[in-house]
Coordinates of C-alpha atoms in Angstrom, one line a residue:
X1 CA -1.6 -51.3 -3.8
X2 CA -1.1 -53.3 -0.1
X3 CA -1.1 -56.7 -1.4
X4 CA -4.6 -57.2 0.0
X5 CA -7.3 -59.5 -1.4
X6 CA -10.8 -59.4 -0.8
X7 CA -14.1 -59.9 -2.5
X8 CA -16.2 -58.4 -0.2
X9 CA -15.1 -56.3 2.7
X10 CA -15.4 -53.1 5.0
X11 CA -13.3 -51.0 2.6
X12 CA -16.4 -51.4 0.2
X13 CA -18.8 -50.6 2.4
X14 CA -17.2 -47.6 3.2
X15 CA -17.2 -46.4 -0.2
X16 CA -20.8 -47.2 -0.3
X17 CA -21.4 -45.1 2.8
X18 CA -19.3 -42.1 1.2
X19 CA -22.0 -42.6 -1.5
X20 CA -25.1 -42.4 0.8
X21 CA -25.4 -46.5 1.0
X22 CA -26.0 -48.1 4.0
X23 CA -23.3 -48.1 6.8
X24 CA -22.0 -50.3 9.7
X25 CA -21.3 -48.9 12.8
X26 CA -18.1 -50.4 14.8
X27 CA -17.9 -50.0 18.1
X28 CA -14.4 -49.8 20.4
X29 CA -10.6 -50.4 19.0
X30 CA -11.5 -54.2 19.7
X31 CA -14.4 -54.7 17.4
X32 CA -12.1 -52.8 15.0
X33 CA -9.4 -55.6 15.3
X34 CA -11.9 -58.6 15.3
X35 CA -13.3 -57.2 11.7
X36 CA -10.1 -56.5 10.5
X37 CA -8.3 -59.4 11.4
X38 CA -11.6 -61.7 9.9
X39 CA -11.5 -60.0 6.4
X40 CA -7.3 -59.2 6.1
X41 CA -5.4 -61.4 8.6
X42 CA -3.6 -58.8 10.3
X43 CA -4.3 -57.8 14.2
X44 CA -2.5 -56.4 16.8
X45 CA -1.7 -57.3 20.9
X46 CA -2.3 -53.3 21.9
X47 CA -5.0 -53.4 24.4
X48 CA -7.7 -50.4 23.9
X49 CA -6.8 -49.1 27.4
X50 CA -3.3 -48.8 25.7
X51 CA -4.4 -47.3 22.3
X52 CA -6.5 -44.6 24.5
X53 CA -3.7 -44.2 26.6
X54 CA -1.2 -43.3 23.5
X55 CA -3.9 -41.1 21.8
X56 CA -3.8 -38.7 24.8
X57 CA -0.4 -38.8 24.6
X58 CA -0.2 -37.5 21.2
X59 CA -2.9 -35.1 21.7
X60 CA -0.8 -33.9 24.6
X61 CA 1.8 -33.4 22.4
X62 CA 0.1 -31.9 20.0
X63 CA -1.6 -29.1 22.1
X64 CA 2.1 -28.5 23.5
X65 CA 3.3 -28.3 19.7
X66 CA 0.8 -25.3 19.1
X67 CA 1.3 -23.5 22.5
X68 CA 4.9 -23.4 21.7
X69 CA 4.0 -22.5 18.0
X70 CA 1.7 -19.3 19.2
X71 CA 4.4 -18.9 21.8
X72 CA 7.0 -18.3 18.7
X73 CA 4.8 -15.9 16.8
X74 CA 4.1 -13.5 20.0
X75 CA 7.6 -13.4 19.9
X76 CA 7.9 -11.9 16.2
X77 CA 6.2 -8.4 16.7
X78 CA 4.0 -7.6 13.9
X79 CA 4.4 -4.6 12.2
X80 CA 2.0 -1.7 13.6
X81 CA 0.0 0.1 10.8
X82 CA -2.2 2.5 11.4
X83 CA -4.3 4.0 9.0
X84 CA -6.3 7.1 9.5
X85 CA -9.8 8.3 8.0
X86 CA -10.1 5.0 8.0
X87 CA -13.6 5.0 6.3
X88 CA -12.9 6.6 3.0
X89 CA -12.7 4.3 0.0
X90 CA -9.0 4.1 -0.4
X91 CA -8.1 2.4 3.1
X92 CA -11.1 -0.4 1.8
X93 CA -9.3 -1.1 -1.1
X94 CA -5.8 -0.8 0.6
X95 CA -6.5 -3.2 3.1
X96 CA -6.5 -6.4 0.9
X97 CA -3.2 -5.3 -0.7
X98 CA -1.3 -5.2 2.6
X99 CA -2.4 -8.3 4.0
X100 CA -1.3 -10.4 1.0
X101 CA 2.1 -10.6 1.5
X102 CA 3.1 -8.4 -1.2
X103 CA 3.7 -5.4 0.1
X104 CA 5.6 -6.0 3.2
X105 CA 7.0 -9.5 2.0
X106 CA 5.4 -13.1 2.9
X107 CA 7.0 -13.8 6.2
X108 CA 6.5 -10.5 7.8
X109 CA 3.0 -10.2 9.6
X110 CA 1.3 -7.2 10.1
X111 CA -1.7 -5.6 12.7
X112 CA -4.0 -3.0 11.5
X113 CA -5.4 0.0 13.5
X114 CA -8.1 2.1 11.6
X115 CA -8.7 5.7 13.0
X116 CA -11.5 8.0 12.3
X117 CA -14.1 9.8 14.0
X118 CA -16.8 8.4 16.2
X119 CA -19.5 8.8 13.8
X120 CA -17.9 5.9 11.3
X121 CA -17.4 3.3 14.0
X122 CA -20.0 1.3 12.9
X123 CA -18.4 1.8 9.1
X124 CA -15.0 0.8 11.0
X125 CA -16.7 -2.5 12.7
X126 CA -18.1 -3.5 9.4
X127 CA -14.8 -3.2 7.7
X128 CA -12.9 -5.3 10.6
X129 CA -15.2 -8.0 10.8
X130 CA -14.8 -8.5 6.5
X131 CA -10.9 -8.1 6.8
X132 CA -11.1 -11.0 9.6
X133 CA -13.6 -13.3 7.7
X134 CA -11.1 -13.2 4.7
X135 CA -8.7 -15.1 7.1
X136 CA -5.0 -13.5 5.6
X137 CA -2.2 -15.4 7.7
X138 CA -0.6 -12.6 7.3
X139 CA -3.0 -10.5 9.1
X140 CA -2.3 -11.1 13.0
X141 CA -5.0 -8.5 14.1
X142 CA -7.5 -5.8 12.9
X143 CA -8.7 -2.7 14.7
X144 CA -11.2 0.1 14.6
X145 CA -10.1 3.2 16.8
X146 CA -12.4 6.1 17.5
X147 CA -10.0 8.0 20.4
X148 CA -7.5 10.3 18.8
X149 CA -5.5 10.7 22.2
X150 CA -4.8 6.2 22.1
X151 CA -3.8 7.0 18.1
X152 CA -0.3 5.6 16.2
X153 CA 0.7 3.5 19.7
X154 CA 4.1 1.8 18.5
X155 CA 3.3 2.8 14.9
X156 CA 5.3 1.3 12.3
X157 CA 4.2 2.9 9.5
X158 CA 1.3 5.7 9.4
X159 CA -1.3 6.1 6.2
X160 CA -2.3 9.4 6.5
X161 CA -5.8 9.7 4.6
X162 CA -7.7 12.6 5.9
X163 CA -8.7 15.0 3.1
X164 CA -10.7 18.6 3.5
X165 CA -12.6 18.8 0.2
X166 CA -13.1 22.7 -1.5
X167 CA -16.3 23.5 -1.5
X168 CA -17.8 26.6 -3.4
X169 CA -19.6 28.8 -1.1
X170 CA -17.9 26.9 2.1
X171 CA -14.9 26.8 2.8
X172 CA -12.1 29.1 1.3
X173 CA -8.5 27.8 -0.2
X174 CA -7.2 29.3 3.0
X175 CA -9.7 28.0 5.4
X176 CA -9.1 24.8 4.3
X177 CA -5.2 25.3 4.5
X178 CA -5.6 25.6 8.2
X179 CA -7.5 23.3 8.9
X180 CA -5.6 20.6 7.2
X181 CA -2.5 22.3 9.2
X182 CA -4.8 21.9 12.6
X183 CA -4.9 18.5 12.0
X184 CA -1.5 17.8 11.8
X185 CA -1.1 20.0 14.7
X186 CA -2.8 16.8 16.6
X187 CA -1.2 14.4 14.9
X188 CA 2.4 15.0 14.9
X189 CA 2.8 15.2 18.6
X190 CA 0.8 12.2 19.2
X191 CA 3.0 10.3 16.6
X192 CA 6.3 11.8 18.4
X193 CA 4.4 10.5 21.9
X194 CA 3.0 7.3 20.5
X195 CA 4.6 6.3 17.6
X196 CA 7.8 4.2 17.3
X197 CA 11.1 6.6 16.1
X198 CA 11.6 5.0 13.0
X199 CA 8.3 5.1 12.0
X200 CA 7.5 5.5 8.4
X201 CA 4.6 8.3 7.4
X202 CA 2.7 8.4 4.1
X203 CA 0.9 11.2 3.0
X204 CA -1.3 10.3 0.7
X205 CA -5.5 11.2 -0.5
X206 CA -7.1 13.7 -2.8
X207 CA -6.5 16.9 -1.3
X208 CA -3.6 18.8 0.1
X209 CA -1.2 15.8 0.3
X210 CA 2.3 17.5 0.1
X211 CA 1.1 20.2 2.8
X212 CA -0.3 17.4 5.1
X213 CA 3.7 15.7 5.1
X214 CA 5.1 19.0 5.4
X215 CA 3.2 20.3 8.7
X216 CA 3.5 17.0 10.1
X217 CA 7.4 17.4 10.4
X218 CA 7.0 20.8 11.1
X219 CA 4.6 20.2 14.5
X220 CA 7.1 17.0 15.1
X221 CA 10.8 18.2 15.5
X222 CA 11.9 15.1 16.2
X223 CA 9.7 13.5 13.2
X224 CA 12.6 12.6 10.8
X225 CA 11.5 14.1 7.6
X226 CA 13.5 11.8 5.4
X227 CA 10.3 8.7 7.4
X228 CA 7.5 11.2 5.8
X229 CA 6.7 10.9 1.9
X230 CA 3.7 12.5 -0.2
X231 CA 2.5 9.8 -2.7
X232 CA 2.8 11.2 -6.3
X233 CA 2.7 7.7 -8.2
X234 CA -1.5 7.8 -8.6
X235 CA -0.4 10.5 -10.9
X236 CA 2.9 9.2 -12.4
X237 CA 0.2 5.7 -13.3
X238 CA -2.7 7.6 -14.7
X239 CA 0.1 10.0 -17.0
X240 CA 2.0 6.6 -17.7
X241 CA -1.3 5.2 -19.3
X242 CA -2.2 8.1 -21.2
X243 CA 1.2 8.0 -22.9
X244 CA 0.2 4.1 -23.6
X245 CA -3.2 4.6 -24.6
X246 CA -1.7 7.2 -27.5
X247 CA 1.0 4.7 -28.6
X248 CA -1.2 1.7 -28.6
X249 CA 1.1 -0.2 -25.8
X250 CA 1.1 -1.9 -22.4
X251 CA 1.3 1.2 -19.8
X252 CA 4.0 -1.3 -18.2
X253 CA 7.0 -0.2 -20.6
X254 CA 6.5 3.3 -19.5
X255 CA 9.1 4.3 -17.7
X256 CA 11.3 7.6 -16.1
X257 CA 8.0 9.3 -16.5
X258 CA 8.6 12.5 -13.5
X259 CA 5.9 14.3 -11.9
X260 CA 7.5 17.5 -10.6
X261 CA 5.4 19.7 -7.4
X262 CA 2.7 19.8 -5.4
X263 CA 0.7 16.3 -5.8
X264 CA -2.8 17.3 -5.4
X265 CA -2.5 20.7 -6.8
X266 CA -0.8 22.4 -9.5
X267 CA 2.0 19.7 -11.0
X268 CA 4.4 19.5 -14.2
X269 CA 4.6 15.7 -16.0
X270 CA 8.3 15.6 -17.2
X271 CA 8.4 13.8 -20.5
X272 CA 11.9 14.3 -20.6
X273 CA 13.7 11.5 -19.6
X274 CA 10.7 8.9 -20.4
X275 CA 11.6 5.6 -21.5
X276 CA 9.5 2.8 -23.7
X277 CA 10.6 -1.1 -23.1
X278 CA 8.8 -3.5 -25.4
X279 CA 7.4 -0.8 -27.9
X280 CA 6.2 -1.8 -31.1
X281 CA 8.0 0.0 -33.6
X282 CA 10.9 0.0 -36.3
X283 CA 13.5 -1.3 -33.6
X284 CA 13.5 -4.2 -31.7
X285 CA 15.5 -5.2 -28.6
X286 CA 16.2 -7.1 -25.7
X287 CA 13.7 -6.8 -22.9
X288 CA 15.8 -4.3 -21.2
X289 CA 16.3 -2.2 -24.6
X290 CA 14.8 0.9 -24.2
X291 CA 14.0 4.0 -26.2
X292 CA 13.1 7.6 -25.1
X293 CA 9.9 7.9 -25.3
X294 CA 9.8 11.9 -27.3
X295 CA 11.7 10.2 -29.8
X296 CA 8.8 7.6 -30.9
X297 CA 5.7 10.2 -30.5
X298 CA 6.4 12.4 -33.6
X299 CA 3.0 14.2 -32.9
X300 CA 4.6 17.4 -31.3
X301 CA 1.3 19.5 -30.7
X302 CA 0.1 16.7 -29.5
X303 CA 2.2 16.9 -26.5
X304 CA 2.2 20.5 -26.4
X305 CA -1.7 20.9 -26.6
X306 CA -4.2 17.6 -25.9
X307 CA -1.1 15.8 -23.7
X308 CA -0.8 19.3 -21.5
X309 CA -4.6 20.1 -21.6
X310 CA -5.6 16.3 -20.5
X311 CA -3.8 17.0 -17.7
X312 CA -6.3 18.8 -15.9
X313 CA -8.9 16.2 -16.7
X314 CA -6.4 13.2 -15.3
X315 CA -6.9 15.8 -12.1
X316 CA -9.9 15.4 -11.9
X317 CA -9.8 11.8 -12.6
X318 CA -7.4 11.3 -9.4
X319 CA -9.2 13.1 -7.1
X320 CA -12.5 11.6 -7.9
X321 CA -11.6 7.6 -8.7
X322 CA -13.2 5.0 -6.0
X323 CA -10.0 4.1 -4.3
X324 CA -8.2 1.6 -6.1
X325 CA -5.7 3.6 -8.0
X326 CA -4.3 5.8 -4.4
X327 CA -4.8 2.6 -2.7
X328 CA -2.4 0.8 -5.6
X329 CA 0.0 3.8 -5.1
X330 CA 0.4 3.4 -0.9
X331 CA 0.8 -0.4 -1.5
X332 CA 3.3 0.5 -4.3
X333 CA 5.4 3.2 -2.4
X334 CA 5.8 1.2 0.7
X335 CA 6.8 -2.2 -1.2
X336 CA 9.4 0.1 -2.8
X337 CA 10.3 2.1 0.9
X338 CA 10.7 -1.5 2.3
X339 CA 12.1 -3.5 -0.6
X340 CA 13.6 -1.2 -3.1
X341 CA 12.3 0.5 -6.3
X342 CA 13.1 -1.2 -9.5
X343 CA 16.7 -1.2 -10.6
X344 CA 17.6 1.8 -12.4
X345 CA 14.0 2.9 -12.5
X346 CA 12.9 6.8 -11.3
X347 CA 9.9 7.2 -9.1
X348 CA 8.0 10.4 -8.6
X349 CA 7.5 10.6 -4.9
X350 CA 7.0 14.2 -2.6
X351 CA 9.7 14.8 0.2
X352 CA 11.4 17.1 2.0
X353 CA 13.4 19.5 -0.4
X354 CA 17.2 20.2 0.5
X355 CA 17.7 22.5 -2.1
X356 CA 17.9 20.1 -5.3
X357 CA 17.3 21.4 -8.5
X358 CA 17.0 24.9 -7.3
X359 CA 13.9 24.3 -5.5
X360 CA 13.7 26.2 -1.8
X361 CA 14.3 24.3 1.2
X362 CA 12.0 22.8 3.7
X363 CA 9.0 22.2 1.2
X364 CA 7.6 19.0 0.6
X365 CA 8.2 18.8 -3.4
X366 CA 7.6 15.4 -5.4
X367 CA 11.1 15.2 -7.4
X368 CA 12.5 12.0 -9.2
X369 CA 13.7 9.4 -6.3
X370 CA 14.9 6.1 -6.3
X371 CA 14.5 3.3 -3.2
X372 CA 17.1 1.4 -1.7
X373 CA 17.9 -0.1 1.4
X374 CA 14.5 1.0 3.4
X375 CA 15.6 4.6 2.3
X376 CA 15.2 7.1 -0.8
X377 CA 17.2 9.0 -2.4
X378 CA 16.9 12.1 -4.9
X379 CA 18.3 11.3 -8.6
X380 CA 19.6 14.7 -8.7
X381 CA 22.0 13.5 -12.1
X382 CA 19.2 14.6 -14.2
X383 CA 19.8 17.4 -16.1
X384 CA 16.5 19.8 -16.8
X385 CA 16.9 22.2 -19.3
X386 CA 15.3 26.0 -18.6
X387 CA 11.9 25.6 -19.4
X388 CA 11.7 22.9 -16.4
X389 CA 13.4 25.3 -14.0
X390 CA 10.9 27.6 -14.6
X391 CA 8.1 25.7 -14.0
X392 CA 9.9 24.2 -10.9
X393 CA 9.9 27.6 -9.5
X394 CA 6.2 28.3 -10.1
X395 CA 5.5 25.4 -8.3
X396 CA 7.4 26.0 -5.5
X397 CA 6.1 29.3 -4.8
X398 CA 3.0 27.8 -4.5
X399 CA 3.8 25.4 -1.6
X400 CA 5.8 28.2 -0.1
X401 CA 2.5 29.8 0.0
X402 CA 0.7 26.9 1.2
X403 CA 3.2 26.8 4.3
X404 CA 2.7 30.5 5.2
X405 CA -0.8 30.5 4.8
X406 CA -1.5 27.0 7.3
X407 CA 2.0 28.6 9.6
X408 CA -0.6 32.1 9.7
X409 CA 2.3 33.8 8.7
X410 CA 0.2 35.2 5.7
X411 CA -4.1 35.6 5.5
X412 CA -4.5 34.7 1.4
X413 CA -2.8 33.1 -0.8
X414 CA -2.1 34.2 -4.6
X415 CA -0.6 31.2 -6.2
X416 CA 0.3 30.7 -9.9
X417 CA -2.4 29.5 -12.3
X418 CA -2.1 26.3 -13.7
X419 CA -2.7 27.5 -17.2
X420 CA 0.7 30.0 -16.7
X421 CA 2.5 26.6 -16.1
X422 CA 1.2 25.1 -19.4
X423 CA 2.1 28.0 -21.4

């Protein structure tokens, strides 16, 4: 390759030595030159006083190079997340998804801050010291935080986990209300303190997730309620897959499918505007041919019995899987927030109702949205025919209820059934 010849020389002995033969040990730059001159005729005038002398240069340089490297990235703020009940299963499995990249993009850094009581610091040291020996670049810094009054400092985005679970012969509906509302009561004025003023909030977990978004803008005034979301899409997935699973197809080409109300508690799945791409049937398109979906499941009662029916099973489903479906619907809800939801696409998310589709304001209802430009939007060109209204009105009476209830405003609560909502 370099025009070299040689029968026998240090270049085999080295390969000899990388193969656990015997080795020969050179001493200074000099020795170096007198071997290498002896077996390939080349040398060189450079002194070893010289050589030593150019070696600190370029590790000079070199140290300067990654000062001003480290300099540059202490320039470029990271984006703050913090993350509270930060031992539950979800934020374990959430963790990995926003340190890859693809959440927040691949040049955008970020710095976690896991909250939670003092009783799971030792949960919250194991979880930091694994995050750190996975070595994301992404991943400037990792946290565990045990006093609430130090919480959401220049907070970016907030992932609001805490969950009070029902418990028969413990709590009541209403105790539980208020103390999710008491909370928030900490929260919110801590985030208005702490917390930069565009920061983003996600409501998210297995209980009481609309009412948690919806007292946190109500104890933070200057909280702007279209920065505070209630996650529906762990529901919109697992309804998406059902509808696969019945028409033996990928759960991807389920589209448009609308979860309408209060996300962890009584909910209507809109099939009405569904889509299928890539659906094996009579007609064949392009990959962005789509059909609607009510058109290609001819099994009425099907729908109208098992479909409605199975819904109260996928609740339970939800509420009890280990943490990889919620934590895949916070990853997929902020890449959208941040980066837009797919073109032409509806997602189900819970925000702040203005009055669209007849539904009361100042309720935190999950509707049909779309991302774009680090905002959302409500689709409000879908038509909904009678039936839905209905059911849209059920629903909200129920988080009207909710509100009054954790406001004190009203001691019980006497929601619709879930069953009257099926019928």
């Amino acid at each position: 390759m370099n025009g070299w010849e040689h029968e026998w020389s240090p270049i085999i002995w080295r390969e000899l030595l990388d193969r656990g033969g015997k080795g020969l040990l050179l001493g200074g730059l000099n020795e170096f030159l007198e071997y290498a001159q002896h077996y390939y005729g080349i040398t060189s005038m450079m002194l070893t006083e010289e050589m030593l002398d150019i070696a600190e240069e370029n590790l000079q340089a070199h140290v300067e190079s990654e000062k001003e490297q480290e300099e540059i990235r202490s320039l470029i703020n990271p984006l703050q997340i913090w993350i509270t009940s930060a031992s539950a299963p979800t934020c374990y499995q959430l963790i990995p998804l926003l340190a890859s990249g693809d959440v927040f993009g691949m040049t955008t850094e970020i710095s976690i801050h896991l909250l939670d009581a003092v009783q799971f610091k030792e949960c919250l040291s194991g979880i930091v010291m694994e995050a750190e020996d996975m070595a994301f670049p992404l991943l400037r810094s990792i946290s565990a935080h045990t006093e609430v009054d130090k919480a959401f400092l220049q907070a970016d985005v907030i992932i609001v986990l805490d969950d009070i679970l029902l418990k028969r012969g413990t709590l009541t509906l209403e105790n539980c209300i208020r103390t999710v509302s008491e909370i928030c009561q900490v929260y919110a004025p801590l985030i208005e303190k702490n917390a930069k003023s565009g920061v983003r909030i996600i409501s998210t977990g297995k209980t009481f997730v609309n009412l948690k978004a919806m007292m946190i803008i109500t104890y933070g005034p200057s909280i702007k309620p279209e920065n505070v979301i209630a996650v529906a899409t762990s529901w919109e997935s697992a309804a998406k897959a059902m509808l696969a699973r019945k028409l033996n197809m990928n759960t991807a080409g389920v589209k448009d499918v609308i979860v309408w109300g209060n996300v962890t508690g009584c909910t209507y799945i809109d099939l009405s505007h569904a889509k299928l791409y890539r659906c094996d049937s009579a007609i064949w398109g392009p990959a962005n041919f789509s059909r609607p979906l009510l058109n290609l499941i001819y099994d009425s009662k099907w729908i109208n019995s098992e479909f409605i029916s199975a819904q109260s099973s996928l609740r339970s489903r939800v509420c009890h899987c280990a943490g990889m479906l919620p934590a895949h619907a916070v990853a997929t809800a902020l890449r959208y927030w941040f980066h837009g939801s797919p073109p032409g696409e509806i997602v189900s998310m819970g925000v702040l109702s203005e009055g669209q589709f007849c539904i009361p304001e100042g309720i935190i209802f999950s509707m049909p949205v779309r991302f774009q430009n680090g905002s959302w939007e409500v689709v409000t060109e879908l038509e909904i025919n009678e039936k839905t209204q209905e059911v849209l009105e059920c629903l909200s009476y129920d988080l009207i209820q909710e509100k009054r209830v954790a406001l004190k405003e009203i001691e019980e609560m006497h929601p619709y059934k879930a069953d009257k909502i099926a019928a």
